[in-house]
Short mmCIF file of C-alpha atoms in Angstrom, two decimals:
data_model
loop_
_atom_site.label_atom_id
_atom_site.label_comp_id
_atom_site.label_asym_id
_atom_site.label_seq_id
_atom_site.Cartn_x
_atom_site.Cartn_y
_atom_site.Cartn_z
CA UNK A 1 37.90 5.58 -29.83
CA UNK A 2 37.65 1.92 -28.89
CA UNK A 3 35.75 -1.25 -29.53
CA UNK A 4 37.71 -1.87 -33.22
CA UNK A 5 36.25 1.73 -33.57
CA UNK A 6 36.72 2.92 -37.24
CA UNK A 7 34.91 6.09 -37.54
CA UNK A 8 37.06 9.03 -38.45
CA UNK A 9 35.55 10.78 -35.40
CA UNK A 10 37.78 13.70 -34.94
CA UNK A 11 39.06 13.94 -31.43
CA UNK A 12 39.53 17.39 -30.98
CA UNK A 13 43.07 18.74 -29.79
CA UNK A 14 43.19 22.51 -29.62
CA UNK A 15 46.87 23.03 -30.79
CA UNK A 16 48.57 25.21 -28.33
CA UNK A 17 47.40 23.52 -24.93
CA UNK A 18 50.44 22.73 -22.97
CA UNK A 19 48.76 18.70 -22.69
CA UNK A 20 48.64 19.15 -26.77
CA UNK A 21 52.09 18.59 -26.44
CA UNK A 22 52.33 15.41 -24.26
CA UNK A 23 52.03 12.41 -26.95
CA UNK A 24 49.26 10.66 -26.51
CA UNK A 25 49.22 7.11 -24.86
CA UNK A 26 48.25 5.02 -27.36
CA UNK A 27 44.61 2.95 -26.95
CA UNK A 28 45.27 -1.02 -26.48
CA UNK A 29 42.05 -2.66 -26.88
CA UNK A 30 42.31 -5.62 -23.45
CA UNK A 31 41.31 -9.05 -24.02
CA UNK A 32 41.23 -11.92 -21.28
CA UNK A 33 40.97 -15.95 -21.13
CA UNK A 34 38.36 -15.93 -18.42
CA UNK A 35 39.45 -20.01 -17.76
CA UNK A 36 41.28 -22.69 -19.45
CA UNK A 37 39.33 -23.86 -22.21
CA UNK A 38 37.49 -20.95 -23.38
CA UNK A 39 38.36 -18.05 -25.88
CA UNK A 40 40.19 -14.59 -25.26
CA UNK A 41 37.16 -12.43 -25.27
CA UNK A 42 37.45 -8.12 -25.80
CA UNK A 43 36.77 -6.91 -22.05
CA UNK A 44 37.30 -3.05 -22.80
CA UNK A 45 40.41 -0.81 -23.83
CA UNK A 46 42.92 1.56 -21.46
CA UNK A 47 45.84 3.81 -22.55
CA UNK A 48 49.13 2.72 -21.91
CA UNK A 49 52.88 4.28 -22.56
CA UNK A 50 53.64 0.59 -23.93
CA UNK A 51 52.46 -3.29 -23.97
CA UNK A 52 54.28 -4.39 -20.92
CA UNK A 53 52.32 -1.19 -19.08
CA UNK A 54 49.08 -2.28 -21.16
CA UNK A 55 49.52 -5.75 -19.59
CA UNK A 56 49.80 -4.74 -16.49
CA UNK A 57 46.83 -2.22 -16.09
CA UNK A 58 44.58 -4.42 -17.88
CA UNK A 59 45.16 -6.82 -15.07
CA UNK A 60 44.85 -4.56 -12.47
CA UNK A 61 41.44 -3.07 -14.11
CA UNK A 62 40.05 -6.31 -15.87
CA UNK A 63 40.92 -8.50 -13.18
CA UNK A 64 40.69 -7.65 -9.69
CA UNK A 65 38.80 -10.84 -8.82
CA UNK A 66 40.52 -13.50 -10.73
CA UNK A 67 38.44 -12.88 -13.82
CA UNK A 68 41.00 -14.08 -15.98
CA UNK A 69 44.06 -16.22 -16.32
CA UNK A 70 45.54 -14.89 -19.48
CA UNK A 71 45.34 -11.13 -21.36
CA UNK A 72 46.23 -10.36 -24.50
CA UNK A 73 46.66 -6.56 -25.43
CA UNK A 74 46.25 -4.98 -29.02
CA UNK A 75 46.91 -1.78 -30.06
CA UNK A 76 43.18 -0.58 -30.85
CA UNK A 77 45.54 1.11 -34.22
CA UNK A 78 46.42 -2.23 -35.39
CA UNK A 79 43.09 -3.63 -35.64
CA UNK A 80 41.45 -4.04 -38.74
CA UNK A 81 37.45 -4.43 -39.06
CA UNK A 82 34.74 -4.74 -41.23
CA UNK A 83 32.97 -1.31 -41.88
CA UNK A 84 29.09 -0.93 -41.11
CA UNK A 85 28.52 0.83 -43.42
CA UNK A 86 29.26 -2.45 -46.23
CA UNK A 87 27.85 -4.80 -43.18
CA UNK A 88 24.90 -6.58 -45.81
CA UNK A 89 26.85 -6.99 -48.91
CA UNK A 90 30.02 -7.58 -46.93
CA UNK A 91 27.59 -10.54 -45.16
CA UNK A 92 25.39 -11.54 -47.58
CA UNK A 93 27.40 -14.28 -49.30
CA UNK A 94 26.84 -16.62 -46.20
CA UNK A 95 23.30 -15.36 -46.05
CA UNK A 96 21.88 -18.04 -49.29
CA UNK A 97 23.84 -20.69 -47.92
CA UNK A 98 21.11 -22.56 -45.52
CA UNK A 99 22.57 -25.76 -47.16
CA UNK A 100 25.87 -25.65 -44.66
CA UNK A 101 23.22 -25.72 -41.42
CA UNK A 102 22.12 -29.37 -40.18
CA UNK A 103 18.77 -28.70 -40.43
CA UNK A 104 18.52 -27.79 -44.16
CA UNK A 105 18.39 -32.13 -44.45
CA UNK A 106 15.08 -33.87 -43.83
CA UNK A 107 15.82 -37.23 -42.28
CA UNK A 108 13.74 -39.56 -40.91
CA UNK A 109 12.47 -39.56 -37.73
CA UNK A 110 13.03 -43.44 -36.76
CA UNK A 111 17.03 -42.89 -37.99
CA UNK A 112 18.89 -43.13 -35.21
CA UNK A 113 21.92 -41.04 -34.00
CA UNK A 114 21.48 -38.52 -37.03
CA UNK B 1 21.37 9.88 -44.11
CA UNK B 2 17.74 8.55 -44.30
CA UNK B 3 18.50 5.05 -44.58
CA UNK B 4 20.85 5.09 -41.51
CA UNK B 5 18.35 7.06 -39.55
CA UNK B 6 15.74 4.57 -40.81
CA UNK B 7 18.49 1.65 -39.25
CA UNK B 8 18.99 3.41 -36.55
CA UNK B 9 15.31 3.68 -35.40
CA UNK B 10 14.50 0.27 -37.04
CA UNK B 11 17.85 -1.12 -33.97
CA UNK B 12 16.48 1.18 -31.38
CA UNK B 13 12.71 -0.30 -32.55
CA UNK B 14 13.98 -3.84 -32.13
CA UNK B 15 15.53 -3.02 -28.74
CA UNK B 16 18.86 -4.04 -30.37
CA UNK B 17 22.09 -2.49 -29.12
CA UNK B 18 23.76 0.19 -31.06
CA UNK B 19 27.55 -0.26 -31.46
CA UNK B 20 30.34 2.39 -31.53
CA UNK B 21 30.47 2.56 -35.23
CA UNK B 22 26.84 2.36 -36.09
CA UNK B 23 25.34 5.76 -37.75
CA UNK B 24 23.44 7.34 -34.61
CA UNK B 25 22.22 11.24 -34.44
CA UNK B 26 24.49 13.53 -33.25
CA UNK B 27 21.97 14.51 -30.28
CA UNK B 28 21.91 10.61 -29.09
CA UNK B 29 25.73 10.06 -29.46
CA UNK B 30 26.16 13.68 -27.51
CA UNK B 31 23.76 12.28 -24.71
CA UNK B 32 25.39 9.49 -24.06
CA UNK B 33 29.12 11.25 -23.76
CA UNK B 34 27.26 13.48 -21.61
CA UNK B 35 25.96 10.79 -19.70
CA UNK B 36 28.62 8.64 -19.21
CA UNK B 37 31.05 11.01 -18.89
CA UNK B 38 29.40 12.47 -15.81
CA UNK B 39 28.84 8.66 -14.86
CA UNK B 40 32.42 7.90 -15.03
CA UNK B 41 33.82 11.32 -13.32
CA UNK B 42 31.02 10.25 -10.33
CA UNK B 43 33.62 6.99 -9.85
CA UNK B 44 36.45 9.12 -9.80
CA UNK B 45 35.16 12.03 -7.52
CA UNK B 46 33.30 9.40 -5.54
CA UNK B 47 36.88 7.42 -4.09
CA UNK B 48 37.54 10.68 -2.15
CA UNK B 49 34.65 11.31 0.25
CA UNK B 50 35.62 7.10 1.53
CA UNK B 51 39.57 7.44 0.65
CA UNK B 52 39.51 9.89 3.67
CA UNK B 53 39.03 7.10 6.00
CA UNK B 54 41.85 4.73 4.52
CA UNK B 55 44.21 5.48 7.17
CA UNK B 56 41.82 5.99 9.60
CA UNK B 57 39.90 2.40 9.32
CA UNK B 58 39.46 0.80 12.61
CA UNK B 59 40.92 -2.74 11.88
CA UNK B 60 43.38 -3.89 9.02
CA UNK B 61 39.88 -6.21 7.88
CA UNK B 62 37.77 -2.76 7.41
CA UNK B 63 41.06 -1.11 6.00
CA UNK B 64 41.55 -4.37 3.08
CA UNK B 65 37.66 -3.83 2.43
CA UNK B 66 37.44 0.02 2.02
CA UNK B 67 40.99 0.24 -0.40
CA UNK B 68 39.08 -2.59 -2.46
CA UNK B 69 35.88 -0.51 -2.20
CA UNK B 70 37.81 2.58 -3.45
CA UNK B 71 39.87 0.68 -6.00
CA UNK B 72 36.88 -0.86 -7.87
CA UNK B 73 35.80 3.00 -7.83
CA UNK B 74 38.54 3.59 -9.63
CA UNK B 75 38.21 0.89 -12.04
CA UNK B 76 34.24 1.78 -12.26
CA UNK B 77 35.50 5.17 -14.02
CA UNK B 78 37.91 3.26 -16.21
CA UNK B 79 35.19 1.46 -17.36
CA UNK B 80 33.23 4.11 -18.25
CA UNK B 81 36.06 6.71 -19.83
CA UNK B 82 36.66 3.14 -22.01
CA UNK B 83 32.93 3.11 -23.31
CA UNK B 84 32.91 6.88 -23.71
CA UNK B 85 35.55 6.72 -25.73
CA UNK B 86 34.10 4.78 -28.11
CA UNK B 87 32.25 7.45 -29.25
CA UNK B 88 35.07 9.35 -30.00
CA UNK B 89 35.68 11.40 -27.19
CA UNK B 90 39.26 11.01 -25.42
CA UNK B 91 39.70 10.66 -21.74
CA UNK B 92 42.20 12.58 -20.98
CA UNK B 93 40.07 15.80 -22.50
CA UNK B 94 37.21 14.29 -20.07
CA UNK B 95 39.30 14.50 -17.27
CA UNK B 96 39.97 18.36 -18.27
CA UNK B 97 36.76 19.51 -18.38
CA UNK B 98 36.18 17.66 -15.16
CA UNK B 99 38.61 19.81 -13.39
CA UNK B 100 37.39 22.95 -15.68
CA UNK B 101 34.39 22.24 -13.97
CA UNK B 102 32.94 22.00 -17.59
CA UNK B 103 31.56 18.55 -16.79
CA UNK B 104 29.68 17.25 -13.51
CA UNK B 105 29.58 14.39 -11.62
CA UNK B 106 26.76 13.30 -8.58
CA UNK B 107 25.65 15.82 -6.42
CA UNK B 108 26.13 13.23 -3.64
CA UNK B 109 29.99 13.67 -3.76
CA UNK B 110 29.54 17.20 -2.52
CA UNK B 111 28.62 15.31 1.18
CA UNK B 112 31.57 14.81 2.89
CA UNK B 113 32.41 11.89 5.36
CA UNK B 114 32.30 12.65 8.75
CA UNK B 115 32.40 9.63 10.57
CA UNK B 116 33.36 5.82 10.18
CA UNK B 117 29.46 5.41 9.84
CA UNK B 118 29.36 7.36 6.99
CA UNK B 119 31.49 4.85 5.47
CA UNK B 120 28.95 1.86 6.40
CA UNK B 121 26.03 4.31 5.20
CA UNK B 122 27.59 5.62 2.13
CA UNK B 123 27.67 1.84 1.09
CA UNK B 124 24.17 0.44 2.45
CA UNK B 125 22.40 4.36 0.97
CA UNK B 126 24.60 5.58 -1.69
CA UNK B 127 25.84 2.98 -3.55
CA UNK B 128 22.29 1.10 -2.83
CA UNK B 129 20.91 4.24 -4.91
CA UNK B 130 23.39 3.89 -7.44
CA UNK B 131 22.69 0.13 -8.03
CA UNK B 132 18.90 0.76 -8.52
CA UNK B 133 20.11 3.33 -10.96
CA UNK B 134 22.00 1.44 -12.89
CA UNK B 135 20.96 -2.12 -13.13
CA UNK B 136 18.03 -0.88 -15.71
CA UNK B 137 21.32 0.59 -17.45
CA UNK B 138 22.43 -3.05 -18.21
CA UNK B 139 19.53 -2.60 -20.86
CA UNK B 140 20.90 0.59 -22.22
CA UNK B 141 20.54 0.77 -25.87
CA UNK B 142 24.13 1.74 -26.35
CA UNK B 143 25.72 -1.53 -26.21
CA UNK B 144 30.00 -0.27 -24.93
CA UNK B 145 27.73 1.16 -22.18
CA UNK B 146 25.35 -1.43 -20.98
CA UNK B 147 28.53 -3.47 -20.90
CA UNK B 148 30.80 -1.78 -18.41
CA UNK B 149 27.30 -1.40 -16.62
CA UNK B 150 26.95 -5.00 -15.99
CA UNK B 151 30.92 -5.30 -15.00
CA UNK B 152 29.69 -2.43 -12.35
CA UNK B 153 26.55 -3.82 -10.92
CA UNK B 154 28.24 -7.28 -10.62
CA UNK B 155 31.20 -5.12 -8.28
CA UNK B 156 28.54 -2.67 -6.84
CA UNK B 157 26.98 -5.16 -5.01
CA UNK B 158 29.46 -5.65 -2.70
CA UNK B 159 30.18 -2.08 -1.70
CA UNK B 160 26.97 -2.09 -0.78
CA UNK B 161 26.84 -5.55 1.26
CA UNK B 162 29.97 -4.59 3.04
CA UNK B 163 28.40 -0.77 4.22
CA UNK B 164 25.59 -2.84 5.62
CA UNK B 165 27.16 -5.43 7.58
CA UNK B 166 29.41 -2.70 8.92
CA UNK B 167 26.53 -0.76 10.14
CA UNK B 168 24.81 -4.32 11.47
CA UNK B 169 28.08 -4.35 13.31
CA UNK B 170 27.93 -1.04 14.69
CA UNK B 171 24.20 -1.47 16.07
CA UNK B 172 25.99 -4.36 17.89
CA UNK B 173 27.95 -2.26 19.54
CA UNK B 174 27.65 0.55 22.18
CA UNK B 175 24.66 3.53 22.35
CA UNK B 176 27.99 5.56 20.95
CA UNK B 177 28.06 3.80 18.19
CA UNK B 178 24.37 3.30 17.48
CA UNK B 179 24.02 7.28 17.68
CA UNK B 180 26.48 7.48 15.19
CA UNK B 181 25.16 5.50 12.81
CA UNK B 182 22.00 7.23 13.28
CA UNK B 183 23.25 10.56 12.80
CA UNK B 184 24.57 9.48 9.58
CA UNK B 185 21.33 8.23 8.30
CA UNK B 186 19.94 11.76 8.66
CA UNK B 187 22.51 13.46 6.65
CA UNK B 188 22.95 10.95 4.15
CA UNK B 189 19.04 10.35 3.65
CA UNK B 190 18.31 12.54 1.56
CA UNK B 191 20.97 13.76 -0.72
CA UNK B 192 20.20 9.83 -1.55
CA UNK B 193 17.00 10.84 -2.82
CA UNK B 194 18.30 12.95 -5.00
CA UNK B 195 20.74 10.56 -6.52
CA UNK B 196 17.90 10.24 -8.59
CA UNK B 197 17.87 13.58 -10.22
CA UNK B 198 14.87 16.13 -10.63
CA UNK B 199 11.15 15.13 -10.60
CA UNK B 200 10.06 13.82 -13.33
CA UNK B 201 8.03 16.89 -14.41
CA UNK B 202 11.91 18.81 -13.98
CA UNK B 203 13.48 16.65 -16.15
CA UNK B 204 13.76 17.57 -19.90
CA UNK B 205 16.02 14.96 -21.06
CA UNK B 206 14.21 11.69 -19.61
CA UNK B 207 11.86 11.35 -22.00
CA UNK B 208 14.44 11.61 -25.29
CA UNK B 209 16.51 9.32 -23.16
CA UNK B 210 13.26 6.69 -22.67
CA UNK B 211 12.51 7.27 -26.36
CA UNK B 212 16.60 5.97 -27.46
CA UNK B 213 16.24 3.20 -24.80
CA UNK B 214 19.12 4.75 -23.21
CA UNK B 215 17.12 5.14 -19.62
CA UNK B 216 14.65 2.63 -19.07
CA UNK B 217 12.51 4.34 -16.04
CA UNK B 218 11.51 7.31 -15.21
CA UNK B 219 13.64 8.96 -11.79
CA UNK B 220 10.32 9.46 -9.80
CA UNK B 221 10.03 4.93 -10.44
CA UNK B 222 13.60 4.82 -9.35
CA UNK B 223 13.19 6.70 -6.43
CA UNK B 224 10.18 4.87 -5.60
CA UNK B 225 11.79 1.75 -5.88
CA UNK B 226 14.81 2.48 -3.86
CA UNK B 227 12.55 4.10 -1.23
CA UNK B 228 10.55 0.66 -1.05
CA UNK B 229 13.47 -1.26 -0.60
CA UNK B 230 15.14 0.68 2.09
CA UNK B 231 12.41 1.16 4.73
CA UNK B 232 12.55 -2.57 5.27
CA UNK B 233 16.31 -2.85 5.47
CA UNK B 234 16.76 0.20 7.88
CA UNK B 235 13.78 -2.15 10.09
CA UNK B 236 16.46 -4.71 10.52
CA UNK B 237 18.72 -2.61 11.45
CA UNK B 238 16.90 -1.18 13.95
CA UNK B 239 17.42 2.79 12.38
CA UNK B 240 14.91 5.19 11.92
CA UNK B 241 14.60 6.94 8.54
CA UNK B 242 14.45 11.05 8.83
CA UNK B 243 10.94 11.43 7.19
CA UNK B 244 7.51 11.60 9.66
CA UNK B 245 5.84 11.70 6.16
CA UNK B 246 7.16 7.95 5.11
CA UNK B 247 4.60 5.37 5.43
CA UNK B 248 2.76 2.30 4.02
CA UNK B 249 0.23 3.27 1.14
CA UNK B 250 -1.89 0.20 0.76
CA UNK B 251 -3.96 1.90 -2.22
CA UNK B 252 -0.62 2.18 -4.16
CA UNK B 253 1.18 -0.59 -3.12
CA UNK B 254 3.89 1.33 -2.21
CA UNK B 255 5.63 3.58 0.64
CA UNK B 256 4.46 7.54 0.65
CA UNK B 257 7.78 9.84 1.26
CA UNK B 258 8.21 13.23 1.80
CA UNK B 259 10.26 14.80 -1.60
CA UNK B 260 13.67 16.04 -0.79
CA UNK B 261 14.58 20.00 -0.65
CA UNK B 262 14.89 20.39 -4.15
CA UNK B 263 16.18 24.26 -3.55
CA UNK B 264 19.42 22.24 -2.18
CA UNK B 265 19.55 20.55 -4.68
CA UNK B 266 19.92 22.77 -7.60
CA UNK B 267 22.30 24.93 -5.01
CA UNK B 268 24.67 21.76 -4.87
CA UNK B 269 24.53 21.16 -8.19
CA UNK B 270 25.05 24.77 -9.01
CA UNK B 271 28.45 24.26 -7.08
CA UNK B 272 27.36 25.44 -3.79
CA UNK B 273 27.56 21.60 -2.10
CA UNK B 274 29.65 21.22 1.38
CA UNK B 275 32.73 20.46 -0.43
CA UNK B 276 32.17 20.91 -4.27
CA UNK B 277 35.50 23.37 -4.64
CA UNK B 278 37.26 20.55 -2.56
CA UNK B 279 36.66 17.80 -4.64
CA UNK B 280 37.82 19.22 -8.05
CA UNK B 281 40.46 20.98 -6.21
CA UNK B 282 41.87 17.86 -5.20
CA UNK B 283 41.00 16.07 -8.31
CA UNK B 284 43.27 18.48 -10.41
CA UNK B 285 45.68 18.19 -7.96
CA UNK B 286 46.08 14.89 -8.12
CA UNK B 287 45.90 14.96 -12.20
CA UNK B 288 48.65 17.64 -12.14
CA UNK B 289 50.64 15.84 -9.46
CA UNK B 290 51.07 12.95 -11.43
CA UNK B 291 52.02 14.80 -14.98
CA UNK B 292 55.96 13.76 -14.07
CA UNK B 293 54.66 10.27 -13.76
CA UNK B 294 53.34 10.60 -17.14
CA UNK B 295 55.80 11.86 -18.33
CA UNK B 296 58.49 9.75 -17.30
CA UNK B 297 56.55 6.81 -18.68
CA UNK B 298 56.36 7.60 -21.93
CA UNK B 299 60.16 8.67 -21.75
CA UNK B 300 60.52 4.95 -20.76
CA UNK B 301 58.70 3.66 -22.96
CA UNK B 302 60.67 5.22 -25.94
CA UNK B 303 63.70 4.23 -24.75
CA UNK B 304 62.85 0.93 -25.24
CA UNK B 305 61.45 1.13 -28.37
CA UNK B 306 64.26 2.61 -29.58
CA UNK B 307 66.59 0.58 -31.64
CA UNK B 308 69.73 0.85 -29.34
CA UNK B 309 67.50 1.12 -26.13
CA UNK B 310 68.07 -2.50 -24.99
CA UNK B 311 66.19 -3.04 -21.74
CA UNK B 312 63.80 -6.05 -21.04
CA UNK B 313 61.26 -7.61 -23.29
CA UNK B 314 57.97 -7.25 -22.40
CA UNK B 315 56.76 -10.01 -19.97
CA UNK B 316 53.60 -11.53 -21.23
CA UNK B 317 54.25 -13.93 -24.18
CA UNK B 318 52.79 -13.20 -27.74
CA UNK B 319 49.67 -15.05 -28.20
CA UNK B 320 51.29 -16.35 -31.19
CA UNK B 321 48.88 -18.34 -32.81
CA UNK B 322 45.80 -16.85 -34.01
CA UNK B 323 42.47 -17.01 -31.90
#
């Protein structure tokens, strides 16, 4: 699973299977600075034997046309998230709060620069 | 169970995107593996029919362009194994049932490449069908997959720009070359046409798949719209299309077509294809050839992490502070 995935979504791995017995790579979840100035953003995930190897095929997958000029790999295992399944209560305290948005204030039109 | 069904519908409803941990019904989340897991092992089997040619490309320019061409195929299944496995499938036991032949990929793989043409035809035909298939998959419902869908389409558009000029090149060149070119029209016509899978009256699953937004046209309307496009482009190239039945229908707006042998069809996806056995063949070879690599990797790797194991840091910096 990727994308901060959370579900306990068995992956099935019939014991016995001479691949059973290969660890796993582990999932690194890719994230790339498309240009000075703007945020990391999550691109996609790949497997990896460690960071440095994460690093390296993220740029050759995520950035075969100079898509980025920084990555930043995460071990998808590492990353916490908010469930769905709370998603309104977990959301709702923000969702009375109209007062912190600009246009919750009725000012005149003729005030300048407001 | 109701109430996510209810959200789930209610999402699909609002043509929303459903995310990898969203509730979703077993039969939409099995679809989609299904789906993009032949999608992505397409990619995969698709860099051998061109990765034939590598060594035989007929300048170092058309060698740079088809290793590019082959490596985005590569990264085009990456992609996809990434947004499959957000539904909590792993790739690795994709790539086994690929090579158990428990999975399929495009029936168009099963062509082989016989000539430098075919590499210039594979990209103006081929990958031409595969972008009208997939830029209505930018829209799929399933947002992981819509995603590495518009990654694709933005890179697909130069495989097929590059098979073009090379056969506008070729045209240029001697009645040799022009024959060839030709000749690979014919064979590649209309396995193309079936890129688009069964009529629509043959096809079971479309409709579910309209109904969950994950398709977003029917594959007769696909076919119809790739067939439109195409007659005018193989004009300017001066090529004649393999079908006495294609012509203008004014009434409909659109180009009549004679339907492809769907008999062959079936047969090639039944495993019967020119080179079906040769593709997965060397597909597990490859997979099995490069266990050591694997293997050795992950030996590394521990190593390192061990407490004694010394060796370098990793390269890239920590991003340190938060985002």
């Amino acid at each position: 699973m990727s994308e901060l995935a959370g579900d306990p979504v068995a992956v099935s791995e019939p014991a016995g299977e001479p691949s059973a017995q290969r660890r796993r790579w582990a999932l690194y979840e890719v994230f790339v600075r498309g240009k000075r100035g703007l945020n990391h953003v999550h691109v996609g995930s790949l497997h990896a034997a460690d960071a440095e190897m994460a690093l390296h095929n993220a740029r050759d997958l995520y950035t075969r046309r100079n898509e980025g000029v920084s990555i930043w790999v995460v071990r998808a295992d590492d990353i916490t998230a908010s469930s769905p399944a709370e998603k309104d209560p977990f959301f709702a305290p923000a969702g009375d709060k109209v007062y912190r948005h600009p246009t919750f204030y009725a000012i005149p039109e003729d005030v300048p620069y407001l | 169970m109701a109430a996510y069904e209810a959200q789930f519908d209610a999402t699909i409803a609002a043509d929303q995107r459903i995310e990898p941990r969203d509730w979703m019904p077993e039969a939409y989340r099995a679809t989609l593996i299904r789906q993009i897991a032949q999608h992505a092992h397409s990619e995969i089997i698709g860099m051998q029919p061109e990765g034939n040619w590598i060594l035989r490309a007929p300048s170092l320019r058309r060698k740079a362009i088809l290793l590019a061409k082959v490596q985005d195929e590569a990264g085009h299944g990456m992609y996809l194994y990434a947004a499959a496995e957000t539904l909590g499938v792993d790739r690795e036991e994709l790539t086994e049932k690929l090579i158990a032949s428990k999975q399929k990929y495009s029936s168009i793989f099963n062509y082989p490449a016989l000539s430098y043409a075919d590499i210039g035809v594979i990209g103006w035909l081929v990958d031409g069908a595969a972008i009208c298939n997939q830029v209505p998959l930018c829209r799929c419902s399933y947002g992981p997959y819509a995603r590495a869908m518009i990654r694709i389409c933005k890179e697909e558009s130069f495989h097929q720009r590059q098979g073009y000029e090379l056969l506008m090149r070729m045209m240029r060149g001697t009645d040799a070359q022009r024959e060839m070119v030709q000749e690979s029209t014919d064979r590649f016509w209309w396995p193309s046409l079936m890129m688009f899978g069964p009529p629509d009256g043959d096809s079971p699953n479309s409709q579910q798949s309209m109904a969950w937004g994950i398709k977003r046209h029917t594959n007769d309307e696909l076919r119809q719209r790739f067939v439109d496009m195409t007659v005018p482009q193989a004009a300017a190239l001066g090529i004649t299309l393999p079908d006495p039945g294609l012509a203008w229908n004014a009434e409909r707006g659109a180009h009549d077509y004679t339907p492809p042998d769907w008999a062959e069809f079936e047969a090639v996806i039944a495993g019967s294809g020119p080179c079906n056995a040769q593709r997965i063949a060397h597909r597990r070879r490859a997979h099995e050839d490069g266990a050591w690599v694997r293997e050795a990797a992950t030996a590394y790797a521990e190593k390192r992490a061990a407490p004694s194991g010394g060796g370098a840091p990793i390269s890239g910096s920590r991003p340190g502070a938060a985002p």
